[in-house]
Tab-separated table of C-alpha atoms and ligand atoms in Angstrom:
chain	number	residue	atom	x	y	z
A	973	MET	CA	-20.786	-0.788	-8.007
A	974	PRO	CA	-19.746	-4.363	-8.831
A	975	PHE	CA	-16.090	-5.122	-8.281
A	976	GLU	CA	-14.229	-5.086	-11.602
A	977	ASN	CA	-10.755	-6.554	-12.080
A	978	LEU	CA	-8.056	-4.396	-13.580
A	979	SER	CA	-8.201	-4.828	-17.334
A	980	LEU	CA	-6.569	-3.141	-20.299
A	981	GLU	CA	-9.883	-2.723	-22.066
A	982	SER	CA	-11.420	-0.872	-19.116
A	983	ILE	CA	-8.385	1.321	-18.501
A	984	GLU	CA	-7.912	2.172	-22.177
A	985	LYS	CA	-11.635	2.960	-22.582
A	986	ARG	CA	-11.379	5.538	-19.789
A	987	LEU	CA	-8.003	6.975	-20.827
A	988	ALA	CA	-7.930	10.693	-21.695
A	989	THR	CA	-4.161	11.026	-22.217
A	990	ARG	CA	-2.458	12.216	-25.394
A	991	GLU	CA	0.643	10.012	-25.222
A	992	ILE	CA	0.807	7.822	-22.147
A	993	GLY	CA	-0.807	4.470	-22.870
A	994	ARG	CA	-1.016	5.285	-26.580
A	995	SER	CA	2.406	4.250	-27.838
A	996	SER	CA	2.979	1.811	-30.708
A	997	THR	CA	4.035	-0.823	-28.152
A	998	PRO	CA	1.013	-2.642	-26.679
A	999	ASN	CA	0.303	-2.011	-23.005
A	1000	GLU	CA	0.232	-5.153	-20.892
A	1001	VAL	CA	-2.001	-6.545	-18.165
A	1002	TRP	CA	-0.841	-9.528	-16.098
A	1003	GLU	CA	-2.865	-11.776	-13.826
A	1004	THR	CA	0.335	-12.460	-11.855
A	1005	ILE	CA	3.832	-11.171	-12.429
A	1006	GLY	CA	7.004	-10.769	-10.366
A	1007	SER	CA	7.177	-6.983	-10.614
A	1008	THR	CA	5.615	-4.623	-13.159
A	1009	ASN	CA	8.700	-2.366	-12.839
A	1010	THR	CA	10.950	-5.279	-13.811
A	1011	ARG	CA	8.665	-6.126	-16.746
A	1012	ALA	CA	8.644	-2.477	-17.884
A	1013	ALA	CA	12.465	-2.473	-17.737
A	1014	GLU	CA	12.529	-5.595	-19.949
A	1015	LEU	CA	10.232	-3.861	-22.417
A	1016	ALA	CA	12.493	-0.793	-22.335
A	1017	ASP	CA	15.454	-3.023	-23.112
A	1018	GLN	CA	13.577	-4.501	-26.062
A	1019	GLY	CA	13.055	-0.980	-27.438
A	1020	ALA	CA	9.462	-0.362	-26.311
A	1021	SER	CA	8.182	3.159	-26.912
A	1022	ALA	CA	7.655	5.871	-24.343
A	1023	GLY	CA	4.220	5.808	-22.764
A	1024	THR	CA	3.835	2.014	-22.626
A	1025	PHE	CA	2.392	0.784	-19.340
A	1026	VAL	CA	2.258	-2.551	-17.547
A	1027	VAL	CA	-0.414	-3.329	-14.970
A	1028	ALA	CA	-0.867	-6.452	-12.833
A	1029	ARG	CA	-3.585	-7.897	-10.610
A	1030	GLN	CA	-0.938	-9.501	-8.407
A	1031	GLN	CA	2.825	-9.238	-7.953
A	1032	THR	CA	4.900	-11.988	-6.399
A	1033	ALA	CA	8.078	-9.900	-6.132
A	1034	GLY	CA	6.769	-6.338	-5.905
A	1035	ARG	CA	9.591	-3.956	-5.049
A	1036	GLY	CA	9.618	-0.837	-2.924
A	1037	ARG	CA	12.242	1.798	-2.275
A	1038	LEU	CA	15.407	0.945	-0.343
A	1039	GLY	CA	15.205	-2.735	-1.350
A	1040	ARG	CA	11.892	-3.321	0.414
A	1041	THR	CA	9.101	-5.655	-0.679
A	1042	TRP	CA	5.801	-4.218	-1.875
A	1043	VAL	CA	3.036	-6.495	-0.623
A	1044	SER	CA	0.835	-7.067	-3.702
A	1045	PRO	CA	-2.009	-9.560	-3.089
A	1046	HIS	CA	-4.369	-10.601	-5.870
A	1047	ASN	CA	-6.940	-7.925	-6.854
A	1048	ALA	CA	-6.096	-5.951	-3.731
A	1049	GLY	CA	-4.325	-3.016	-5.315
A	1050	ILE	CA	-3.206	-1.158	-8.409
A	1051	TYR	CA	0.271	-2.281	-9.451
A	1052	LEU	CA	1.209	-0.132	-12.418
A	1053	SER	CA	4.464	0.813	-14.153
A	1054	VAL	CA	4.934	3.325	-16.948
A	1055	LEU	CA	7.898	3.576	-19.314
A	1056	LEU	CA	9.003	7.125	-20.116
A	1057	ARG	CA	11.912	8.240	-22.249
A	1058	PRO	CA	12.820	11.823	-21.367
A	1059	GLN	CA	15.257	13.696	-23.637
A	1060	GLU	CA	17.514	14.292	-20.678
A	1061	LEU	CA	17.843	11.910	-17.749
A	1062	ARG	CA	20.165	11.914	-14.763
A	1063	GLY	CA	20.013	10.174	-11.409
A	1064	SER	CA	19.397	13.555	-9.817
A	1065	HIS	CA	16.071	13.784	-11.698
A	1066	LEU	CA	14.578	10.866	-9.780
A	1067	ALA	CA	13.711	12.834	-6.629
A	1068	PRO	CA	11.775	15.683	-8.319
A	1069	ILE	CA	10.046	13.159	-10.593
A	1070	THR	CA	9.044	11.092	-7.574
A	1071	LEU	CA	7.632	14.161	-5.817
A	1072	ALA	CA	5.704	15.138	-8.965
A	1073	CYS	CA	4.306	11.605	-9.261
A	1074	GLY	CA	3.143	11.810	-5.652
A	1075	VAL	CA	1.185	14.932	-6.589
A	1076	ALA	CA	-0.253	13.071	-9.618
A	1077	VAL	CA	-1.454	10.141	-7.473
A	1078	ALA	CA	-2.902	12.444	-4.811
A	1079	ARG	CA	-4.880	14.381	-7.444
A	1080	ALA	CA	-6.220	11.207	-9.078
A	1081	VAL	CA	-7.210	9.670	-5.737
A	1082	GLU	CA	-8.930	12.869	-4.667
A	1083	ARG	CA	-10.981	12.966	-7.868
A	1084	VAL	CA	-11.967	9.286	-7.952
A	1085	ALA	CA	-12.200	8.432	-4.250
A	1086	GLY	CA	-12.837	11.846	-2.691
A	1087	VAL	CA	-9.941	11.154	-0.311
A	1088	LYS	CA	-7.115	13.597	0.339
A	1089	LEU	CA	-3.934	11.567	0.818
A	1090	GLY	CA	-0.915	13.173	2.459
A	1091	LEU	CA	2.512	13.137	0.822
A	1092	LYS	CA	5.366	11.922	2.964
A	1093	TRP	CA	8.855	12.616	1.637
A	1094	VAL	CA	9.916	11.234	-0.669
A	1095	ASN	CA	7.560	8.682	-2.199
A	1096	ASP	CA	4.836	7.749	0.280
A	1097	LEU	CA	1.098	8.400	0.142
A	1098	VAL	CA	-0.424	8.220	3.585
A	1099	TYR	CA	-3.716	8.621	5.369
A	1100	ASP	CA	-4.064	8.957	9.116
A	1101	GLY	CA	-0.548	7.646	9.707
A	1102	ARG	CA	-0.935	4.609	7.451
A	1103	LYS	CA	0.782	4.062	4.140
A	1104	ILE	CA	-1.719	3.631	1.299
A	1105	GLY	CA	0.565	3.995	-1.712
A	1106	GLY	CA	4.119	4.403	-2.905
A	1107	ILE	CA	6.136	5.295	-5.965
A	1108	LEU	CA	9.285	3.653	-7.268
A	1109	ALA	CA	11.100	5.628	-9.993
A	1110	GLU	CA	13.986	3.725	-11.585
A	1111	MET	CA	16.451	4.115	-14.439
A	1112	PRO	CA	17.129	0.601	-15.717
A	1113	SER	CA	20.669	-0.062	-16.883
A	1114	GLY	CA	20.091	-2.593	-19.691
A	1115	SER	CA	22.140	-2.288	-22.878
A	1116	THR	CA	19.390	-0.689	-24.972
A	1117	SER	CA	17.463	0.960	-22.208
A	1118	GLN	CA	19.215	4.340	-22.447
A	1119	ARG	CA	17.045	7.193	-21.407
A	1120	ALA	CA	14.476	4.824	-19.966
A	1121	LEU	CA	12.677	5.932	-16.862
A	1122	ILE	CA	10.265	3.559	-15.185
A	1123	ILE	CA	7.694	4.914	-12.773
A	1124	GLY	CA	6.015	2.274	-10.633
A	1125	PHE	CA	2.856	3.016	-8.679
A	1126	GLY	CA	1.507	0.817	-5.918
A	1127	LEU	CA	-1.863	1.706	-4.370
A	1128	ASN	CA	-3.604	-0.436	-1.776
A	1129	MET	CA	-7.268	-0.594	-2.743
A	1130	ARG	CA	-8.826	-3.337	-0.637
A	1131	MET	CA	-7.190	-5.868	1.625
A	1132	GLU	CA	-8.116	-8.554	4.067
A	1133	SER	CA	-6.071	-8.348	7.239
A	1134	GLY	CA	-4.729	-11.826	6.384
A	1135	ASP	CA	-3.185	-10.287	3.243
A	1136	VAL	CA	-0.994	-8.032	5.340
A	1137	PRO	CA	2.104	-9.343	7.121
A	1138	GLU	CA	1.850	-9.022	10.910
A	1139	GLU	CA	4.604	-6.419	11.202
A	1140	LEU	CA	2.809	-4.103	8.731
A	1141	ARG	CA	-0.715	-4.394	10.162
A	1142	ASP	CA	-0.712	-1.060	11.971
A	1143	LYS	CA	1.401	0.654	9.312
A	1144	ILE	CA	-0.533	0.198	6.077
A	1145	GLY	CA	-4.049	1.023	5.035
A	1146	TRP	CA	-6.211	0.815	1.931
A	1147	LEU	CA	-8.268	3.273	0.017
A	1148	GLU	CA	-11.685	1.619	0.148
A	1149	ALA	CA	-11.508	1.563	3.957
A	1150	VAL	CA	-10.793	5.292	3.955
A	1151	ALA	CA	-13.370	6.134	1.250
A	1152	LYS	CA	-15.871	3.783	2.944
A	1153	ALA	CA	-17.015	2.714	-0.512
A	1154	PRO	CA	-16.026	0.312	-3.275
A	1155	LEU	CA	-13.853	2.049	-5.853
A	1156	ASP	CA	-13.275	1.577	-9.576
A	1157	SER	CA	-9.611	0.587	-9.941
A	1158	ASN	CA	-9.719	0.945	-13.732
A	1159	GLN	CA	-11.018	4.514	-13.451
A	1160	LEU	CA	-8.366	5.326	-10.871
A	1161	ALA	CA	-5.603	3.828	-13.035
A	1162	ALA	CA	-6.798	5.885	-16.036
A	1163	GLU	CA	-6.929	9.110	-13.979
A	1164	LEU	CA	-3.509	8.362	-12.563
A	1165	LEU	CA	-2.052	8.007	-16.067
A	1166	LEU	CA	-3.674	11.314	-17.049
A	1167	GLU	CA	-2.292	13.146	-14.013
A	1168	LEU	CA	1.119	11.566	-14.633
A	1169	GLU	CA	1.073	12.945	-18.170
A	1170	THR	CA	0.134	16.405	-16.876
A	1171	VAL	CA	2.948	16.635	-14.318
A	1172	TYR	CA	5.454	15.040	-16.696
A	1173	GLU	CA	4.653	17.639	-19.399
A	1174	GLN	CA	5.171	20.383	-16.814
A	1175	LEU	CA	8.507	18.929	-15.699
A	1176	LYS	CA	9.699	18.627	-19.317
A	1177	ALA	CA	8.758	22.275	-19.854
A	1178	ARG	CA	10.802	23.083	-16.723
A	1179	LEU	CA	7.683	24.231	-14.924
A	1180	SER	CA	8.341	22.357	-11.728
A	1181	LYS	CA	7.648	25.294	-9.358
A	1182	PRO	CA	3.857	24.912	-9.175
A	1183	ILE	CA	4.199	21.139	-8.753
A	1184	LEU	CA	6.621	21.546	-5.860
A	1185	GLU	CA	4.270	24.146	-4.381
A	1186	GLU	CA	1.412	21.654	-4.588
A	1187	TRP	CA	3.639	18.980	-3.044
A	1188	ARG	CA	4.300	21.337	-0.116
A	1189	SER	CA	0.598	21.987	0.352
A	1190	ARG	CA	-0.204	18.237	0.365
A	1191	SER	CA	2.809	17.320	2.512
A	1192	VAL	CA	2.515	15.666	5.901
A	1193	THR	CA	6.301	15.925	6.389
A	1194	LEU	CA	6.961	19.669	6.411
A	1195	GLY	CA	6.793	21.350	9.789
A	1196	GLN	CA	7.130	18.033	11.612
A	1197	GLU	CA	9.760	16.650	13.952
A	1198	ILE	CA	11.394	13.879	11.967
A	1199	THR	CA	14.267	11.446	11.913
A	1200	VAL	CA	15.920	10.575	8.617
A	1201	SER	CA	17.891	7.347	8.484
A	1202	SER	CA	20.240	6.225	5.803
A	1203	GLY	CA	22.291	3.106	6.482
A	1204	LEU	CA	23.878	3.548	9.902
A	1205	ASN	CA	23.422	7.320	9.912
A	1206	SER	CA	20.469	9.201	11.235
A	1207	LEU	CA	19.563	12.821	11.755
A	1208	SER	CA	16.743	14.341	13.775
A	1209	GLY	CA	15.258	17.786	13.394
A	1210	THR	CA	12.399	19.735	11.896
A	1211	ALA	CA	11.537	19.220	8.227
A	1212	VAL	CA	11.396	22.805	6.998
A	1213	ASP	CA	11.130	22.633	3.196
A	1214	ILE	CA	12.064	20.891	-0.057
A	1215	ASP	CA	14.257	22.486	-2.718
A	1216	GLU	CA	13.949	22.270	-6.508
A	1217	SER	CA	16.136	19.177	-6.620
A	1218	GLY	CA	13.579	17.403	-4.414
A	1219	ALA	CA	15.946	17.367	-1.425
A	1220	LEU	CA	14.451	17.702	2.050
A	1221	LEU	CA	15.720	20.565	4.239
A	1222	VAL	CA	16.007	19.554	7.862
A	1223	LYS	CA	16.852	21.989	10.672
A	1224	SER	CA	18.671	20.309	13.528
A	1225	SER	CA	18.539	21.567	17.134
A	1226	ASP	CA	21.766	23.581	16.657
A	1227	GLY	CA	20.004	25.588	13.956
A	1228	GLN	CA	21.944	24.072	11.083
A	1229	ILE	CA	20.083	23.248	7.852
A	1230	HIS	CA	20.874	19.852	6.334
A	1231	LEU	CA	20.048	18.894	2.759
A	1232	ILE	CA	18.770	15.332	2.605
A	1233	HIS	CA	18.845	13.601	-0.763
A	1234	ALA	CA	18.069	10.045	0.282
A	1235	GLY	CA	16.926	8.055	3.268
A	1236	GLU	CA	13.889	6.969	5.205
A	1237	VAL	CA	11.889	9.563	7.090
A	1238	THR	CA	10.076	8.796	10.338
A	1239	ILE	CA	7.650	11.447	11.547
A	1240	ARG	CA	6.785	11.821	15.195
A	1241	THR	CA	3.243	13.153	15.248
A	1242	ARG	CA	1.825	15.342	18.019
A	1243	ASP	CA	0.105	12.356	19.625
A	1244	GLY	CA	3.448	10.593	19.859
A	1245	LYS	CA	2.799	8.200	16.963
A	1246	TYR	CA	5.550	7.344	14.472
A	1247	ILE	CA	4.699	7.198	10.788
B	1465	BTN	C1	7.661	2.324	-2.055
B	1465	BTN	O1	6.790	2.867	-1.388
B	1465	BTN	O2	8.706	1.948	-1.525
B	1465	BTN	C2	7.463	2.142	-3.537
B	1465	BTN	C3	6.432	1.118	-3.852
B	1465	BTN	C4	6.216	0.931	-5.325
B	1465	BTN	C5	5.388	-0.289	-5.620
B	1465	BTN	C6	5.043	-0.388	-7.072
B	1465	BTN	S1	3.822	-1.624	-7.377
B	1465	BTN	C7	4.075	-1.466	-9.079
B	1465	BTN	C8	5.554	-1.313	-9.301
B	1465	BTN	N1	6.203	-2.601	-9.383
B	1465	BTN	C9	7.026	-2.816	-8.364
B	1465	BTN	O3	7.691	-3.857	-8.186
B	1465	BTN	N2	7.054	-1.759	-7.545
B	1465	BTN	C10	6.184	-0.710	-8.025
């Protein structure tokens, strides 16, 4: 299959959604942009309609969770942000939405690439201990961006090792290396938007139970010995479950259960590796 750049025409041609990507506001594709999440927030502020998406072939200031950078080389990944406008939106909704989006990405990747990615709490998509994708859900605070929810998806498709900063070389991976085949990024973006619409409809209908159940079944976090760090604090224990709010339940060695709402999880795998 010849390599095809991300393009609006190709994504829209393959799109089977009812609402996402079909709003009255035009979707956007950028050759290079700072961050598609930042651009989607600007559009939200200008009154763009729910369902509008922004995709880029390169980001120069891609953002990850906890203030991190998302490495976004040219034509090496899918950098995609979607504007949603739920009726009801609180900060506490971000965790369950992020988990549901992880399920959406995992389903789309499985269908298009035949690869089963693992979900690492709260927003990581991993394969064999390497991060392949991530989700950044944000509520922008611009004057007219009330009820705006931006979901940003970053998926590493193909990379040269020179594209990856030294300190990340043994931590990140890319989908084509796992699938051992070239993949159609436009098809994957279209499937991702469709799966996003499916899980979002379920969440709006308050049918989050099956999504959380699927998250559990795709999780690489539950049942593992983990450390969660947040600022200067850290807690070690066994990740036992998630609750409906998306919080992680961690059992420490004294048997106490701790509810974790935020932080960075490190998993110690059986072979002693940290992911
Ligand atoms: C993470 O794993 O910390 C989240 C990564 C999210 C990256 C995507 S790429 C598209 C969108 N634009 C951004 O600046 N970030 C998200």
